[in-house]
Short mmCIF file of C-alpha atoms and ligand atoms in Angstrom, two decimals:
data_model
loop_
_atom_site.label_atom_id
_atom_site.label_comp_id
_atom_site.label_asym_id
_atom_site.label_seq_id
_atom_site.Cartn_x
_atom_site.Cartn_y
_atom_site.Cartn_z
CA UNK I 1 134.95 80.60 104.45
CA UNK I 2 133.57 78.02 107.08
CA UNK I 3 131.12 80.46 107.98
CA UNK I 4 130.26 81.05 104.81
CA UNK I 5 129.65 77.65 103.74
CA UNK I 6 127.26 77.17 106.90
CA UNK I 7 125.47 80.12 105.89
CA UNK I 8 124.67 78.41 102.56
CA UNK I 9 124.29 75.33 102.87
CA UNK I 10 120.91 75.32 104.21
CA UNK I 11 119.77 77.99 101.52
CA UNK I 12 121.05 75.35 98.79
CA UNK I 13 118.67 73.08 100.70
CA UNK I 14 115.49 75.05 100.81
CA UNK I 15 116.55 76.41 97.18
CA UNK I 16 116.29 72.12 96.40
CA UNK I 17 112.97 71.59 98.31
CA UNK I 18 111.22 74.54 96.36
CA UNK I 19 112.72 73.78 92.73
CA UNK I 20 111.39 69.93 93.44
CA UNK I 21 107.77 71.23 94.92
CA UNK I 22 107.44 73.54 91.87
CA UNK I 23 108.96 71.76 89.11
CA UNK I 24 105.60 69.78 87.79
CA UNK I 25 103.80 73.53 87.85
CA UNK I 26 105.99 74.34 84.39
CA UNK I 27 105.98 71.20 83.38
CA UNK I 28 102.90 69.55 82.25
CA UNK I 29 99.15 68.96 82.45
CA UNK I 30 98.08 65.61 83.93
CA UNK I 31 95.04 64.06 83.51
CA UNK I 32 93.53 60.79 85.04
CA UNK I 33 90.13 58.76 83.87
CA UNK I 34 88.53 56.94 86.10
CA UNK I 35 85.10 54.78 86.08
CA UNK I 36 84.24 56.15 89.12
CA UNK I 37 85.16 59.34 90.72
CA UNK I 38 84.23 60.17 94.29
CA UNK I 39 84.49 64.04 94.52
CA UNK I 40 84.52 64.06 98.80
CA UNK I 41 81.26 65.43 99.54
CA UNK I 42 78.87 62.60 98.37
CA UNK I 43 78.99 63.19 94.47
CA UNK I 44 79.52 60.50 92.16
CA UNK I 45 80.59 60.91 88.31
CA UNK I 46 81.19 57.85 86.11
CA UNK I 47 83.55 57.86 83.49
CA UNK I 48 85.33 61.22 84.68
CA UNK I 49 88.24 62.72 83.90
CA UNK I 50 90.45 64.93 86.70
CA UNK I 51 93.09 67.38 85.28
CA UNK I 52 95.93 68.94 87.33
CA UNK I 53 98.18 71.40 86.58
CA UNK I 54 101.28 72.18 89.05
CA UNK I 55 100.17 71.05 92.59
CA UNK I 56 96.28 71.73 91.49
CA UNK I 57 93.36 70.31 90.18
CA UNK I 58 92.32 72.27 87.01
CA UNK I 59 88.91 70.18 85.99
CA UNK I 60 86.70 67.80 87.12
CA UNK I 61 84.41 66.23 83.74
CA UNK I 62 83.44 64.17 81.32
CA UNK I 63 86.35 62.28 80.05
CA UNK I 64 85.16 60.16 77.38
CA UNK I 65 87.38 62.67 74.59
CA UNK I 66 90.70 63.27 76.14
CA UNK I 67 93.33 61.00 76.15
CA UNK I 68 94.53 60.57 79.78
CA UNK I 69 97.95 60.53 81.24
CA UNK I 70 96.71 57.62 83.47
CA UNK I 71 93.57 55.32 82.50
CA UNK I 72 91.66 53.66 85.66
CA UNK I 73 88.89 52.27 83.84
CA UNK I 74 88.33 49.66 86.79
CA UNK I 75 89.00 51.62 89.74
CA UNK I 76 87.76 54.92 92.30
CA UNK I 77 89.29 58.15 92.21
CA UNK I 78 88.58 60.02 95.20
CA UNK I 79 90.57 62.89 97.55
CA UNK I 80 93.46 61.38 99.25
CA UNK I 81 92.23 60.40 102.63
CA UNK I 82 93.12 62.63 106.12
CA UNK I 83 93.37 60.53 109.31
CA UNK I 84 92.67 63.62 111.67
CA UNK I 85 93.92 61.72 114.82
CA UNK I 86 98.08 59.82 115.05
CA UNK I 87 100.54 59.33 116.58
CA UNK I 88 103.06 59.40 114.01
CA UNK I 89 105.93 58.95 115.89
CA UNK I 90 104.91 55.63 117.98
CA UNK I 91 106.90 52.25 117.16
CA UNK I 92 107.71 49.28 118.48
CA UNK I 93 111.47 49.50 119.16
CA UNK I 94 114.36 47.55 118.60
CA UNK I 95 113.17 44.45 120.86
CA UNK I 96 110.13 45.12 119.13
CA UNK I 97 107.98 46.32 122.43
CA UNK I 98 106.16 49.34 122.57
CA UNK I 99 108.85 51.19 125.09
CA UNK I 100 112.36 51.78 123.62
CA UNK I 101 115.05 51.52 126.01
CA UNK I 102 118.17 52.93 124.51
CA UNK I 103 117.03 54.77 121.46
CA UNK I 104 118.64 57.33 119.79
CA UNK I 105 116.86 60.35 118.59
CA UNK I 106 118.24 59.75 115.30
CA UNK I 107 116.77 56.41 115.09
CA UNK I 108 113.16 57.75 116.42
CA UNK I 109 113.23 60.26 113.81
CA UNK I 110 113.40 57.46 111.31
CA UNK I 111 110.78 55.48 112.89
CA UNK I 112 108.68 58.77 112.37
CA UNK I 113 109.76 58.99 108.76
CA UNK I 114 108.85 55.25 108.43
CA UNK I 115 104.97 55.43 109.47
CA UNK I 116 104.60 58.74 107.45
CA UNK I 117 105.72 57.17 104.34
CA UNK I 118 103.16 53.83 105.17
CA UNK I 119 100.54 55.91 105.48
CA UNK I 120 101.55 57.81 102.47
CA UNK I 121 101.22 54.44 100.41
CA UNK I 122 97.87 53.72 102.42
CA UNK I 123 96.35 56.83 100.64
CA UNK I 124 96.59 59.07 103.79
CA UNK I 125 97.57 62.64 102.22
CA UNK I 126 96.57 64.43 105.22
CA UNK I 127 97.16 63.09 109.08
CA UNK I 128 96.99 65.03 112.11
CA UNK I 129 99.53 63.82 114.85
CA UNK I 130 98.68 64.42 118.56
CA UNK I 131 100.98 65.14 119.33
CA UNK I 132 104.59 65.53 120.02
CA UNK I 133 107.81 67.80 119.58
CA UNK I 134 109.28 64.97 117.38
CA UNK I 135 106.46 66.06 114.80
CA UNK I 136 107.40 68.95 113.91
CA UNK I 137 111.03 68.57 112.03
CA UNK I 138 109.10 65.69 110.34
CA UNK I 139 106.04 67.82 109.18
CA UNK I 140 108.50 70.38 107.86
CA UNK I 141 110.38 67.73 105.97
CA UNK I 142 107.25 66.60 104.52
CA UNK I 143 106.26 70.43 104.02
CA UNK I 144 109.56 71.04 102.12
CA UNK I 145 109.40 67.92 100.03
CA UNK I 146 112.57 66.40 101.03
CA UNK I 147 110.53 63.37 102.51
CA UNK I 148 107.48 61.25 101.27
CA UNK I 149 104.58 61.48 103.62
CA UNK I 150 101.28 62.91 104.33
CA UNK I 151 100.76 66.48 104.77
CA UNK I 152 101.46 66.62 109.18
CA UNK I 153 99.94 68.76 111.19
CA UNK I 154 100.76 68.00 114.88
CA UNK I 155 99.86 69.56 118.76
CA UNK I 156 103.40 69.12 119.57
CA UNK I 157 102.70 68.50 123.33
CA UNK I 158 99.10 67.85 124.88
CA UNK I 159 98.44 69.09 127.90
CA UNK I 160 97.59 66.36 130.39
CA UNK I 161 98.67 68.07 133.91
CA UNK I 162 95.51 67.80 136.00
CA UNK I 163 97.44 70.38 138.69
CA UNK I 164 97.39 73.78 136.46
CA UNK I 165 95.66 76.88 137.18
CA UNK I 166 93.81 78.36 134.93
CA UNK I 167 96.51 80.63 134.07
CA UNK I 168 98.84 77.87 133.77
CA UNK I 169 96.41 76.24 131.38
CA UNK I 170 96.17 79.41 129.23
CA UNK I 171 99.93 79.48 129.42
CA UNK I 172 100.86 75.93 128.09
CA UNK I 173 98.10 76.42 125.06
CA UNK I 174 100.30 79.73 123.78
CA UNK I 175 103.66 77.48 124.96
CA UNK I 176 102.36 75.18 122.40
CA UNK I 177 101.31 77.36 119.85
CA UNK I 178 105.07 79.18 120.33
CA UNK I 179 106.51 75.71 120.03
CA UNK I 180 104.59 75.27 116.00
CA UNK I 181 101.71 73.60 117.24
CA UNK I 182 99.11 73.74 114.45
CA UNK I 183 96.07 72.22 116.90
CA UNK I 184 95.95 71.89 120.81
CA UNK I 185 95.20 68.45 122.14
CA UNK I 186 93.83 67.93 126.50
CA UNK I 187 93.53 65.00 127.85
CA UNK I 188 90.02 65.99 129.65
CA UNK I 189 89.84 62.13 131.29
CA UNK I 190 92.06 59.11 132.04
CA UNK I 191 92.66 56.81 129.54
CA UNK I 192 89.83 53.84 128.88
CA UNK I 193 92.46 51.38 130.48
CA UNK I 194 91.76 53.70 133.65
CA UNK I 195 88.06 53.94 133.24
CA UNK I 196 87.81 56.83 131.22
CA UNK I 197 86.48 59.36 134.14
CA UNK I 198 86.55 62.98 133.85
CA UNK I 199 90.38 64.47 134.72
CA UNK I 200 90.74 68.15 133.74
CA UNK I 201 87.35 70.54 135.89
CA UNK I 202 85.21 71.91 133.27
CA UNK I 203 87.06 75.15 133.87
CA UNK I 204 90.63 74.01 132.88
CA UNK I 205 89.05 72.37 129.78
CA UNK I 206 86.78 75.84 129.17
CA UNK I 207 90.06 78.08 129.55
CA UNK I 208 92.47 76.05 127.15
CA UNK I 209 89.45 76.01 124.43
CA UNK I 210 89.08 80.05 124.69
CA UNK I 211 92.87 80.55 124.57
CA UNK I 212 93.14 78.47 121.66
CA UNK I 213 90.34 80.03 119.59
CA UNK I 214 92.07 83.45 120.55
CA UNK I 215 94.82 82.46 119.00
CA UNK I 216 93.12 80.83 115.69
CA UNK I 217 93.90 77.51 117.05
CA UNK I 218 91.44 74.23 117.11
CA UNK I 219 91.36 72.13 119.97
CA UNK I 220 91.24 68.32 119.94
CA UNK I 221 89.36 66.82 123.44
CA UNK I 222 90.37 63.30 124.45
CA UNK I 223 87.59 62.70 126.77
CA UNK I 224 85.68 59.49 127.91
CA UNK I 225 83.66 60.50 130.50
CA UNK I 226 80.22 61.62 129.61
CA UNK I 227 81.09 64.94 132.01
CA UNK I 228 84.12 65.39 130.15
CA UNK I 229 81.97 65.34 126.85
CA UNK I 230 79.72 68.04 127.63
CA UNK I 231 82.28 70.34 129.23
CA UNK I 232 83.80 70.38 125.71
CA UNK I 233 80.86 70.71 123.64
CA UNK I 234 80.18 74.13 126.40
CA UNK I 235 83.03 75.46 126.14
CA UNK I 236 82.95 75.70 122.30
CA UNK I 237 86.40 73.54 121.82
CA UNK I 238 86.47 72.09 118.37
CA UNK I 239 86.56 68.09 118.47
CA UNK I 240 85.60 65.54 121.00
CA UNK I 241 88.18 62.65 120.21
CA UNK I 242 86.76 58.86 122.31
CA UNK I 243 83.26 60.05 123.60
CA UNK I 244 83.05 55.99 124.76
CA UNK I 245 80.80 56.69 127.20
CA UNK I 246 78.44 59.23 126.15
CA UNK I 247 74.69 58.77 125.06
CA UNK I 248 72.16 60.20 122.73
CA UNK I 249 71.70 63.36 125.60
CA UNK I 250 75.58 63.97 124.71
CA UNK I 251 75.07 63.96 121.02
CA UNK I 252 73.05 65.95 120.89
CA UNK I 253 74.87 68.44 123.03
CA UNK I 254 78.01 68.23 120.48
CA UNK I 255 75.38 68.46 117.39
CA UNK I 256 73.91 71.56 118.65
CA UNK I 257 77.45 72.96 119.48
CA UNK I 258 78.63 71.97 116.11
CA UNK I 259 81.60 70.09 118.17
CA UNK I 260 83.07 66.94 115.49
CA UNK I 261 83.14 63.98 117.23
CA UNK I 262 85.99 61.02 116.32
CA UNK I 263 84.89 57.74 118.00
CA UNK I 264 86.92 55.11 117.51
CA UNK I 265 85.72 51.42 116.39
CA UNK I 266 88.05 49.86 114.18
CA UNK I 267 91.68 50.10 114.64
CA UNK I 268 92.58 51.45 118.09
CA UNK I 269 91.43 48.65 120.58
CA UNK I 270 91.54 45.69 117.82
CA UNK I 271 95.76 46.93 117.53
CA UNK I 272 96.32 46.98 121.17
CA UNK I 273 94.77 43.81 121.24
CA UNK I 274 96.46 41.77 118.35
CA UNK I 275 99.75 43.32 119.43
CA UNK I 276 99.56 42.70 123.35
CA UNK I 277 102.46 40.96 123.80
CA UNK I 278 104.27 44.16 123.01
CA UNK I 279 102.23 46.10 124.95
CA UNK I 280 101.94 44.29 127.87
CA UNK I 281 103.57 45.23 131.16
CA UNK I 282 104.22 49.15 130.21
CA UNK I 283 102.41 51.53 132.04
CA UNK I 284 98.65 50.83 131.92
CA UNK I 285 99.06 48.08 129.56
CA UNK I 286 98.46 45.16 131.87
CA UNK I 287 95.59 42.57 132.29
CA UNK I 288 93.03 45.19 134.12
CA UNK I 289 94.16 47.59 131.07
CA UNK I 290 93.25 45.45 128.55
CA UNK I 291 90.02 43.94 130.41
CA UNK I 292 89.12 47.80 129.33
CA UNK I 293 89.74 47.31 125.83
CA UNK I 294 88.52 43.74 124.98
CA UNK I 295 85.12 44.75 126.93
CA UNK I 296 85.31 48.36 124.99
CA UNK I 297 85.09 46.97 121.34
CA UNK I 298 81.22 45.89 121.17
CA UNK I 299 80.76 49.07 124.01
CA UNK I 300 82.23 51.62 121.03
CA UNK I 301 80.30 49.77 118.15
CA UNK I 302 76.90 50.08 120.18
CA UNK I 303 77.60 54.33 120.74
CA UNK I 304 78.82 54.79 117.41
CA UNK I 305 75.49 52.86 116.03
CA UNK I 306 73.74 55.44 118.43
CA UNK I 307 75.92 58.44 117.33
CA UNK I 308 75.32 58.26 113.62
CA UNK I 309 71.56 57.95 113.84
CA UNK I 310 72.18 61.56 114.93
CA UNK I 311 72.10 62.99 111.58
CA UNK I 312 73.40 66.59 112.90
CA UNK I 313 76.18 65.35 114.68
CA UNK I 314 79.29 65.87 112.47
CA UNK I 315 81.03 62.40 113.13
CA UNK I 316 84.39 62.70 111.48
CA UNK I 317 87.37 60.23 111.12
CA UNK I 318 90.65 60.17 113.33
CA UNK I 319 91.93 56.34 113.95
CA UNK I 320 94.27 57.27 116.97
CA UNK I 321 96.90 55.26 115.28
CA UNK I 322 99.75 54.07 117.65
CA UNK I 323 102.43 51.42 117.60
CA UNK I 324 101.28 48.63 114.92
CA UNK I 325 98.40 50.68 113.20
CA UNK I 326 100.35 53.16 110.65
CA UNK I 327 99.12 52.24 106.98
CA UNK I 328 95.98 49.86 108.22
CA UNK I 329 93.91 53.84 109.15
CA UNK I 330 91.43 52.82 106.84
CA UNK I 331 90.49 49.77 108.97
CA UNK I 332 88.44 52.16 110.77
CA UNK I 333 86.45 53.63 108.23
CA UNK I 334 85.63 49.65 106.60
CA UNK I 335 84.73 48.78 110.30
CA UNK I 336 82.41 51.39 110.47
CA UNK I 337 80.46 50.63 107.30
CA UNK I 338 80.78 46.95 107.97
CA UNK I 339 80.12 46.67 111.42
CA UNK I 340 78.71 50.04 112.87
CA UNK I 341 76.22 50.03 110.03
CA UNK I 342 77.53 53.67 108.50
CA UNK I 343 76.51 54.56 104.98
CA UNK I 344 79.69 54.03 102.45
CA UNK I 345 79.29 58.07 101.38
CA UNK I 346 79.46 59.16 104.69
CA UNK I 347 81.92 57.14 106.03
CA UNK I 348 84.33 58.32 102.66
CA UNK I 349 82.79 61.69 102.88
CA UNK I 350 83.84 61.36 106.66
CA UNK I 351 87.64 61.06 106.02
CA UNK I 352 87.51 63.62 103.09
CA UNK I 353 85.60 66.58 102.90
CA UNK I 354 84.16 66.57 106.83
CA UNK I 355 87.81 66.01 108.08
CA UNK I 356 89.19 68.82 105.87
CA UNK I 357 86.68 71.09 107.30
CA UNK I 358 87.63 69.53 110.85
CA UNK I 359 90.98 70.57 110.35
CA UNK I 360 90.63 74.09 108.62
CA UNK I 361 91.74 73.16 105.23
CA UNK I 362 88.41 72.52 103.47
CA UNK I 363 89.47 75.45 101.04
CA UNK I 364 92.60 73.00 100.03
CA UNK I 365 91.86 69.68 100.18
CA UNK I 366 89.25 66.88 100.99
CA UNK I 367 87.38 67.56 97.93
CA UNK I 368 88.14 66.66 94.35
CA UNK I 369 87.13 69.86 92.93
CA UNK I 370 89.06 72.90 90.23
CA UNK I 371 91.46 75.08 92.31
CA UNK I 372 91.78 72.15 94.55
CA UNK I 373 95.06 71.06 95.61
CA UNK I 374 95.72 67.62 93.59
CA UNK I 375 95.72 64.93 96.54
CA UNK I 376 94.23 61.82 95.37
CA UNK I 377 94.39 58.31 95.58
CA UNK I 378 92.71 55.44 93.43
CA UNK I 379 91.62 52.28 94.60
CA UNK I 380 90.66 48.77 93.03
CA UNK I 381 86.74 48.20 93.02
CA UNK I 382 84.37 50.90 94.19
CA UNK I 383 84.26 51.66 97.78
CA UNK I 384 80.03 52.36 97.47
CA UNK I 385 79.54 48.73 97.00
CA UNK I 386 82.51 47.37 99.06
CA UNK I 387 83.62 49.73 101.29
CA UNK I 388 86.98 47.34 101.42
CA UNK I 389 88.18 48.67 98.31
CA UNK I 390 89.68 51.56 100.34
CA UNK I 391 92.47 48.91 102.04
CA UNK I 392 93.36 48.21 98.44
CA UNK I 393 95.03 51.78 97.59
CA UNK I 394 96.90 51.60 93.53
CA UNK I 395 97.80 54.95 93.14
CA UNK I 396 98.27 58.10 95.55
CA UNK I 397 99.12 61.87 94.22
CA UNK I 398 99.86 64.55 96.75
CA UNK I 399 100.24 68.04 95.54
CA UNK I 400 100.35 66.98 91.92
CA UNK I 401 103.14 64.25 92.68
CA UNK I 402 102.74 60.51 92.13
CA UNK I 403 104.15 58.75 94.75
CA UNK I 404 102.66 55.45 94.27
CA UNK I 405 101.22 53.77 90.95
CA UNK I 406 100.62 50.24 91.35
CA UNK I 407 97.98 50.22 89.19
CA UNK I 408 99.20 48.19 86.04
CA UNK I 409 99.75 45.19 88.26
ZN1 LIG R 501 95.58 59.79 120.61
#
């Protein structure tokens, strides 16, 4: 009988998770007006209507005849955004630092749980966390709809040894990949509170990239160094995340590749920064550290004014989100409109549609379009005029699910 009842008892779970994921598909169509409706890859309708049935969007029209199930005559509609660079598990712990002495795994689980379901009500329906082996009983909790969240995909454990042979390299990419990891993340150079310069040789970084594209796997490139840049955009690996110190001969390099670049303005340094106290005296996190940081903030604003007047270079959106920054991911996109001079379209089209395509899954999300899945989020105001109305996030739909609706307030 005990057997028996262990046996089941995870089948009566799963059985749970599907019957809630599939229950809106038999139920009923949904439809939602907006004023203005953002569809991901620069289009604008006004007056629109979006109708989903079961997880998917069905239309995208002219609303002015139906009657809608919601009516957001005042506010944007536009795909749910996708963060393509967290940490999802990072928290300040119990004595509210950014190290936690003590901690159970139980209690770091719900930490995990906790930033998922902030960025959730941020309008994040799509993060990529990189990475670590925490993330992946949380994405499939997400996955199986037992827990509110973003859709989680995760690199479960970057490689960072310096030491490996090539072999080795190859090794820890299908390690990874055994392990569930759904992108591969190298650290190709230090980190900018140790200058940034090149760490992995340009053969370690070539050999994880073609071991990960043999197995159908993207590869995520936290590199600095202008070296460490261009070794990437060779060896055909998929995204350059940081690129702080590269210039216009380096974007070029990763437009002619087609390598995505994620710089990072708005969220990263300014978080370390307002939060230093907790930071302070861990690791690298000390006054040299954050010399790094204060210093890098006008540094990253002047490359990323550089990098987007290359109009090739596919310049997508990952925030790098650690302790303190879960939820505030669109801070980077506003700063980059408001300080780094972006266009409002591309920065939204940025986190949408080019992100989606950054991660594999332009085919499912990132674009408000029929046979879409239904992630979407409204917002008060219109982003194209005031790109600020993305921090103010009313409603958010994953998969045909409302999980937040603010929007009578
Ligand atoms: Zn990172």
């Amino acid at each position: 009988m005990r057997t028996r009842l262990i046996v089941t008892a995870p089948v009566v779970a799963i059985l749970a998770g599907l019957l809630a994921m599939t229950a809106p598909a038999s139920a009923q169509r949904i439809t939602i007006r907006a004023g203005t409706v953002l569809d991901g890859k620069g289009g604008v309708q006004r007056n629109a209507v979006i109708a989903i049935e079961g997880s998917r969007i069905v239309k995208v029209g002219d609303g002015a005849t139906e009657t809608a199930t919601y009516d957001f005559p005042r506010f944007t509609v536009l795909p749910g955004m996708i963060d393509a660079h967290v940490h999802i598990g990072a928290h300040f712990g119990k004595d509210g630092r950014a190290s936690t002495p003590g901690e159970t795994p139980a209690e770091a689980a719900l930490y995990g749980a906790e930033n998922a379901y902030a960025m959730l009500m941020a309008g994040f329906t799509t993060v990529q966390s990189i990475g670590a082996p925490n993330d992946v009983p949380l994405r499939d909790a997400i996955a199986s709809g037992r827990l509110p969240g973003p859709r989680l995909l995760t690199a479960v454990t970057p490689l960072t040894d310096t030491s490996l042979t090539l072999d080795q390299v190859r090794a820890h990419v299908r390690k990874a990949v055994a392990d569930g990891a759904d992108v591969i993340k190298i650290f190709a150079s230090k980190s900018i509170r140790d200058g940034g310069g090149q760490t992995l040789s340009d053969a370690q970084i070539k050999a994880a990239c073609d071991e990960a594209k043999a197995l159908g796997k993207r590869v995520w490139v936290h590199a600095h160094a202008a070296s460490a840049v261009r070794a990437a955009a060779l060896a055909g690996c998929t995204t350059v995340t940081h690129g702080s110190q590269i210039t216009d001969a380096e974007a070029d390099l990763m437009a002619a590749h087609g390598t995505y670049f994620e710089p990072q303005t708005g969220l990263l340094l300014q978080n370390y920064i307002e939060n230093k106290a907790r930071y302070m005296g861990i690791g690298n996190y000390n006054e040299a550290g954050f010399k790094f940081m204060e210093d890098g903030i006008p540094l990253n604003d002047a490359m990323f004014k550089m990098a987007i007047r290359h109009h090739d270079l596919k310049i997508t959106m990952g925030t790098d989100a650690v302790a303190g920054a879960h939820g505030r991911n669109a801070n980077e996109i506003v700063h980059r409109v408001q300080v780094g001079g972006q266009g409002a379209m591309d920065a939204i089209v940025a986190a949408t549609s080019l992100n989606a395509e950054a991660l594999g899954l332009q085919g499912t999300i990132g674009t408000l379009a029929s046979g879409m899945e239904a992630d979407l989020i409204a917002v008060d105001g219109d982003p194209l005029s005031d790109i600020a109305a993305l921090q103010r996030v009313v409603f958010v739909m994953k998969g045909g699910q409302v999980y937040r609706n603010v929007a009578g307030r």
